[in-house]
Amino acid sequence: MKKRILAAVTAFFCFLAPFSVCGEEGDSSGLQLQSKSAVLMDEATGTVIFEKNSHEAMPLASVTKVMTLLLIYEAQADGKFAWTDSVQVSDHAASMGGSQVFLEPGETQTVADMTKCIAIASANDAAVSMAEFVAGSEEAFVEKMNARAKELGMNDSNFVNACGLDVDGHVSSAYDIAIMSKELMSRFPEIKEYTTTWMDTITHKTRKGETEFGLTNTNKLIKWYEGATGLKTGSTGKALYCLSGTAERNGLGLIGVVMAAPDFKIRFQEVMKLLDYGFANYTVEKGYPVGQDMGVIPVEKGMKEGVNAVVKEEISVLMGKGSNGQWETQTQILPSVKAPIAQGTKVGEMVYTLDGKEVGKTDLVAAEAVEKASIHMMLQRMMKRWC
């Protein structure tokens, strides 16, 4: 690695391989998928490695529940409820049909068990129950789904319900599904506890008594594919067979999405084919780790005369195996800061570029808090400078 310093900019050079996006036209991957649309995405960077009709909006069936799960996890992280809180099943939720765990009106389950039913068994009744619990009604929850989709840049999507049953206007695209899958898996990796579970149970507690009910994961990838971490199946008459499949090997996380596959087995076969292609041809390289010291910034009128600028977030860069490329990291740091300064305050940026194109960015932050200096300390410093 070569290092050079120009004013406030420090550039670091490494050798990495470039990546390219494979499209339907000019595709050299040889994948030849039967599914109507597909995407292969790097989970860390969001880089699209392969795509086929990736922005075509179409029914997505129970893959809808990726967004439902994302909103559940976000609401819990915001402190709106605890995993141990009870959720009561409404008549509306119990009437969903399709894939379900046969919740009865008035029955209660914990948030954790409802979420488990959604992630493992793709339960429509549990999904709608949680939608009502989080937002007050399924309609209000759907508004949140569409708002979150816009925030994520999911421009091909429109949600009408929380579970994915066929209804006019309820659509998404392979690209959008990959985007929301990336958000869920990268922000809430704890969901893998459910998405990698093959079989589990819940206990129905109703007026008739208590009965144990078995859950079996609808996603066969977790038994068939090495490194599988999730995520969500879906099938209806309109959507045919859909799947968002995630897997991780050697630090590389991939998301493979297919929509409108012609049958049950082909959706799994083609997602495995996508993942195989990604793991065979790509690897991921980590940038500077969190907390890496990138230099000292002078602090004006502080208890300390300087504070270390450290990396806030580790950046990953996707690269093709066996090819050479050069990427550059440029670090821009403030010339000075004024006390008081809180720990974690932004004091600069580190931008990762490949062939002149930005491929990642992270803030540089103050490693510690620096309080404002007392008058006594300021006088001492002045005396030292004069002597």
XYZ file of C-alpha atoms in Angstrom:
387
model
C 0.000 0.000 0.000
C 1.281 3.397 -0.947
C 0.587 6.417 1.192
C 0.778 10.048 0.296
C -0.317 13.173 2.156
C -1.651 16.221 0.366
C -2.852 19.026 2.675
C -5.755 17.607 4.692
C -6.276 14.652 2.360
C -4.600 11.326 2.932
C -4.913 8.680 0.225
C -4.281 5.016 0.711
C -3.931 2.650 -2.266
C -4.723 -1.063 -2.290
C -5.040 -3.622 -5.039
C -8.538 -4.946 -5.416
C -10.449 -6.463 -8.305
C -13.139 -4.534 -10.156
C -16.686 -5.790 -10.297
C -19.238 -5.634 -13.064
C -22.975 -5.940 -13.286
C -24.330 -8.769 -15.413
C -27.605 -8.011 -17.153
C -29.961 -10.009 -19.304
C -28.394 -8.562 -22.429
C -24.771 -9.469 -22.907
C -24.924 -11.789 -19.894
C -21.774 -13.910 -19.724
C -22.786 -15.739 -16.545
C -24.464 -18.620 -18.347
C -27.163 -18.808 -15.670
C -30.107 -19.029 -18.120
C -32.820 -18.727 -15.502
C -36.423 -19.790 -16.087
C -37.776 -17.376 -13.483
C -39.311 -14.262 -14.995
C -37.065 -11.925 -13.010
C -34.040 -12.262 -10.760
C -31.337 -10.375 -8.885
C -28.095 -11.324 -7.166
C -26.916 -8.647 -4.739
C -23.975 -8.263 -2.376
C -25.483 -7.788 1.074
C -22.738 -5.505 2.406
C -22.520 -2.999 -0.436
C -25.815 -3.408 -2.297
C -23.881 -4.054 -5.517
C -25.974 -5.895 -8.111
C -23.916 -8.780 -9.523
C -26.586 -10.271 -11.783
C -30.019 -9.131 -12.877
C -32.815 -10.246 -15.157
C -35.867 -8.000 -15.574
C -34.921 -6.764 -12.119
C -37.230 -3.726 -12.080
C -40.370 -5.378 -13.440
C -43.167 -4.958 -10.894
C -45.199 -8.109 -10.251
C -46.973 -9.937 -7.415
C -44.561 -11.122 -4.717
C -46.774 -13.288 -2.494
C -45.421 -13.944 1.025
C -42.040 -12.390 0.245
C -44.052 -9.315 1.282
C -43.315 -10.416 4.848
C -39.697 -9.260 4.520
C -41.056 -5.701 4.826
C -43.456 -6.758 7.579
C -40.568 -8.251 9.551
C -38.391 -5.197 8.947
C -41.033 -2.887 10.412
C -41.525 -5.198 13.395
C -37.809 -5.239 14.185
C -37.484 -1.490 13.698
C -40.434 -0.779 16.001
C -39.000 -3.063 18.684
C -35.576 -1.420 18.364
C -37.275 1.969 18.827
C -38.628 0.767 22.168
C -42.292 0.665 21.131
C -42.759 -2.793 22.637
C -40.860 -5.744 24.097
C -40.526 -9.228 22.639
C -42.375 -10.558 25.691
C -45.440 -8.336 25.180
C -48.731 -10.080 24.393
C -50.551 -9.718 21.079
C -54.253 -10.495 20.841
C -55.599 -11.986 17.635
C -58.469 -10.125 15.952
C -61.267 -11.629 13.872
C -59.694 -10.010 10.820
C -56.255 -11.525 11.424
C -57.681 -14.969 12.143
C -59.595 -14.936 8.848
C -56.585 -14.596 6.563
C -56.328 -18.150 5.272
C -53.451 -19.274 3.077
C -50.286 -20.185 4.961
C -51.195 -19.849 8.624
C -50.741 -21.197 12.132
C -54.505 -21.266 12.822
C -54.650 -18.499 15.399
C -58.118 -18.060 16.886
C -59.899 -14.761 17.560
C -59.086 -13.599 21.081
C -56.029 -15.855 21.384
C -52.845 -14.215 22.624
C -49.229 -14.899 21.705
C -46.045 -13.055 22.572
C -44.454 -10.729 20.044
C -41.522 -13.155 19.846
C -43.748 -16.125 19.009
C -45.776 -14.141 16.480
C -42.555 -13.067 14.791
C -41.288 -16.633 14.851
C -44.468 -17.789 13.112
C -43.966 -15.191 10.372
C -40.276 -15.905 9.804
C -40.447 -19.711 9.978
C -43.935 -20.733 8.874
C -44.864 -17.673 6.768
C -48.049 -17.305 8.787
C -50.511 -14.817 7.307
C -52.580 -14.670 10.491
C -49.489 -13.852 12.570
C -48.355 -11.222 10.061
C -51.662 -9.370 10.164
C -51.838 -9.705 13.962
C -48.445 -8.027 14.231
C -49.419 -5.367 11.690
C -52.413 -4.448 13.876
C -50.281 -4.560 17.033
C -47.574 -2.277 15.592
C -49.759 0.278 13.806
C -53.284 -0.127 15.192
C -54.730 -1.555 11.986
C -53.500 -3.407 8.926
C -54.347 -0.357 6.788
C -52.167 1.898 8.940
C -49.377 -0.663 8.844
C -49.559 -0.801 5.041
C -49.068 2.971 4.964
C -45.902 2.454 6.990
C -44.788 -0.269 4.581
C -45.143 2.026 1.585
C -43.474 4.940 3.366
C -40.525 2.738 4.345
C -40.291 1.426 0.789
C -39.938 4.986 -0.497
C -37.214 5.706 2.069
C -35.280 2.670 0.845
C -35.624 3.680 -2.812
C -37.963 0.798 -3.656
C -39.523 2.565 -6.633
C -41.157 -0.522 -8.153
C -43.180 -1.470 -5.069
C -46.699 -0.894 -3.793
C -48.053 -2.765 -0.794
C -51.764 -3.321 -0.196
C -51.616 -5.835 2.653
C -49.142 -7.094 5.266
C -49.005 -10.757 4.257
C -48.870 -10.993 0.462
C -52.221 -12.544 -0.454
C -53.168 -11.807 -4.061
C -54.844 -8.444 -4.522
C -54.687 -5.994 -7.417
C -51.879 -3.458 -7.101
C -49.821 -5.417 -4.556
C -46.479 -5.621 -6.382
C -42.736 -5.354 -6.098
C -39.657 -6.199 -8.155
C -36.684 -8.502 -7.692
C -34.453 -5.473 -7.120
C -36.761 -3.976 -4.498
C -37.042 -7.317 -2.705
C -33.250 -7.501 -2.566
C -33.125 -3.963 -1.150
C -35.526 -4.692 1.714
C -33.860 -8.060 2.336
C -30.506 -6.304 2.615
C -31.929 -3.818 5.099
C -33.446 -6.534 7.269
C -30.460 -8.892 7.286
C -27.764 -6.244 7.713
C -29.522 -4.208 10.423
C -31.068 -7.086 12.346
C -28.828 -10.141 11.971
C -30.531 -11.613 15.045
C -33.415 -12.615 12.777
C -31.215 -15.494 11.627
C -32.202 -17.227 14.863
C -35.589 -17.773 13.225
C -34.708 -17.849 9.523
C -32.212 -20.699 10.042
C -34.550 -22.751 12.273
C -35.954 -25.778 10.482
C -38.602 -26.818 13.005
C -40.075 -25.275 16.155
C -43.368 -25.062 18.035
C -45.795 -22.602 19.566
C -48.526 -23.271 22.119
C -52.086 -22.275 21.323
C -53.871 -21.031 24.443
C -57.614 -20.751 23.882
C -60.845 -21.442 25.720
C -60.490 -25.049 24.620
C -57.194 -25.369 26.478
C -53.553 -25.541 25.442
C -52.290 -27.365 22.360
C -48.834 -27.502 20.831
C -48.555 -26.559 17.172
C -45.560 -27.421 15.001
C -43.777 -24.939 12.725
C -41.730 -26.035 9.704
C -39.632 -23.580 7.737
C -40.929 -22.955 4.227
C -37.402 -22.127 3.035
C -35.683 -25.364 1.996
C -32.416 -23.532 1.398
C -31.512 -23.844 5.056
C -31.358 -27.634 4.625
C -30.111 -27.743 1.062
C -27.519 -24.961 0.824
C -24.267 -24.497 2.730
C -24.161 -21.130 4.493
C -27.864 -20.358 4.003
C -29.131 -17.711 6.446
C -32.688 -17.117 5.179
C -34.917 -15.580 4.096
C -38.466 -15.758 2.686
C -40.534 -17.822 0.295
C -43.758 -16.860 -1.437
C -46.273 -18.467 -3.788
C -49.774 -17.618 -5.004
C -51.731 -18.139 -8.190
C -50.697 -14.736 -9.525
C -47.140 -14.601 -8.184
C -46.245 -18.213 -9.027
C -43.134 -19.136 -7.000
C -40.878 -16.479 -5.452
C -37.908 -16.580 -3.103
C -35.480 -14.207 -1.443
C -32.586 -16.430 -0.408
C -29.616 -15.269 1.652
C -26.330 -16.995 2.401
C -22.894 -16.211 3.785
C -19.480 -17.786 3.179
C -16.056 -16.493 4.145
C -17.429 -13.101 5.127
C -19.303 -12.591 1.851
C -23.071 -12.260 2.244
C -25.260 -12.634 -0.853
C -28.944 -12.129 -1.601
C -30.505 -14.089 -4.449
C -34.053 -13.242 -5.526
C -36.248 -14.938 -8.104
C -39.835 -14.059 -9.009
C -42.447 -15.973 -11.011
C -40.497 -19.218 -11.125
C -42.561 -21.887 -12.916
C -42.604 -24.395 -10.046
C -41.717 -25.061 -6.411
C -38.335 -26.699 -6.997
C -37.084 -24.339 -9.683
C -37.257 -21.304 -7.389
C -34.854 -23.021 -4.977
C -32.632 -24.397 -7.743
C -32.302 -20.992 -9.396
C -31.563 -19.099 -6.178
C -28.880 -21.696 -5.395
C -27.533 -21.186 -8.910
C -27.369 -17.435 -8.304
C -25.603 -17.882 -4.971
C -23.162 -20.407 -6.447
C -22.280 -17.920 -9.169
C -21.655 -15.167 -6.635
C -19.488 -17.234 -4.298
C -17.481 -18.673 -7.206
C -16.684 -15.321 -8.779
C -16.595 -12.708 -6.018
C -15.051 -11.987 -2.679
C -15.290 -9.101 -0.243
C -12.476 -7.018 1.185
C -12.857 -5.080 4.398
C -11.698 -1.482 4.742
C -10.339 0.150 7.864
C -11.912 -1.302 11.028
C -14.180 0.608 13.381
C -12.058 2.663 15.772
C -9.008 2.833 13.484
C -7.028 5.969 14.372
C -6.697 8.266 11.367
C -4.900 11.192 12.998
C -5.090 13.858 15.693
C -7.155 17.038 15.361
C -6.156 20.127 17.396
C -8.787 21.159 19.962
C -9.148 24.851 20.664
C -9.644 25.813 24.327
C -9.998 22.195 25.391
C -8.855 20.256 28.438
C -6.802 18.288 25.918
C -4.991 19.928 23.039
C -5.972 17.251 20.553
C -8.469 14.458 19.885
C -8.054 11.352 17.740
C -10.233 10.985 14.646
C -11.345 7.357 14.314
C -13.324 5.334 11.766
C -17.039 5.093 12.590
C -18.023 2.263 10.237
C -16.113 -0.500 8.493
C -16.652 -0.393 4.729
C -16.742 -3.538 2.585
C -15.686 -3.560 -1.064
C -16.857 -6.264 -3.457
C -14.257 -7.530 -5.922
C -14.017 -10.164 -8.590
C -11.767 -13.127 -7.954
C -8.595 -13.356 -9.984
C -8.565 -9.862 -11.475
C -6.625 -6.767 -10.490
C -7.870 -3.307 -9.740
C -6.915 -0.312 -7.660
C -9.034 1.544 -5.190
C -8.281 4.618 -3.188
C -9.281 5.899 0.213
C -9.293 9.641 0.762
C -9.528 11.004 4.277
C -10.643 14.567 4.912
C -10.276 15.831 8.479
C -11.255 19.183 9.983
C -8.199 21.398 10.617
C -9.359 21.947 14.211
C -12.378 21.791 16.512
C -13.546 23.910 19.426
C -14.184 22.495 22.894
C -16.393 21.188 24.277
C -16.686 18.222 21.899
C -18.656 15.052 22.578
C -17.385 11.562 21.906
C -18.597 10.403 18.498
C -18.854 13.910 17.029
C -18.192 13.912 13.286
C -14.798 15.440 12.517
C -14.203 14.209 8.986
C -14.984 11.683 6.267
C -13.318 8.741 4.588
C -14.390 8.102 1.002
C -13.593 4.847 -0.806
C -13.309 5.106 -4.596
C -12.654 2.588 -7.346
C -11.519 3.912 -10.731
C -12.726 7.346 -9.681
C -16.197 6.126 -8.633
C -17.309 6.279 -5.020
C -17.972 2.800 -3.630
C -18.322 3.614 0.070
C -18.142 6.338 2.671
C -17.816 6.514 6.435
C -17.597 9.312 8.966
C -14.556 9.959 11.094
C -15.540 10.758 14.668
C -13.946 12.001 17.861
C -12.569 9.063 19.831
C -13.363 10.707 23.174
C -15.053 13.701 24.722
C -12.989 16.829 25.373
C -14.319 19.349 27.879
C -13.672 23.062 27.666
C -10.500 24.113 29.465
C -10.708 26.077 32.682
C -9.376 29.634 32.872
C -6.577 28.364 35.104
C -5.484 25.811 32.506
C -5.671 28.389 29.708
C -3.418 30.718 31.698
C -0.926 27.894 32.323
C -0.721 27.181 28.606
C -0.209 30.845 27.807
C 2.608 31.058 30.341
C 4.336 28.020 28.839
C 4.231 29.579 25.376
C 5.708 32.845 26.644
C 8.530 31.205 28.620
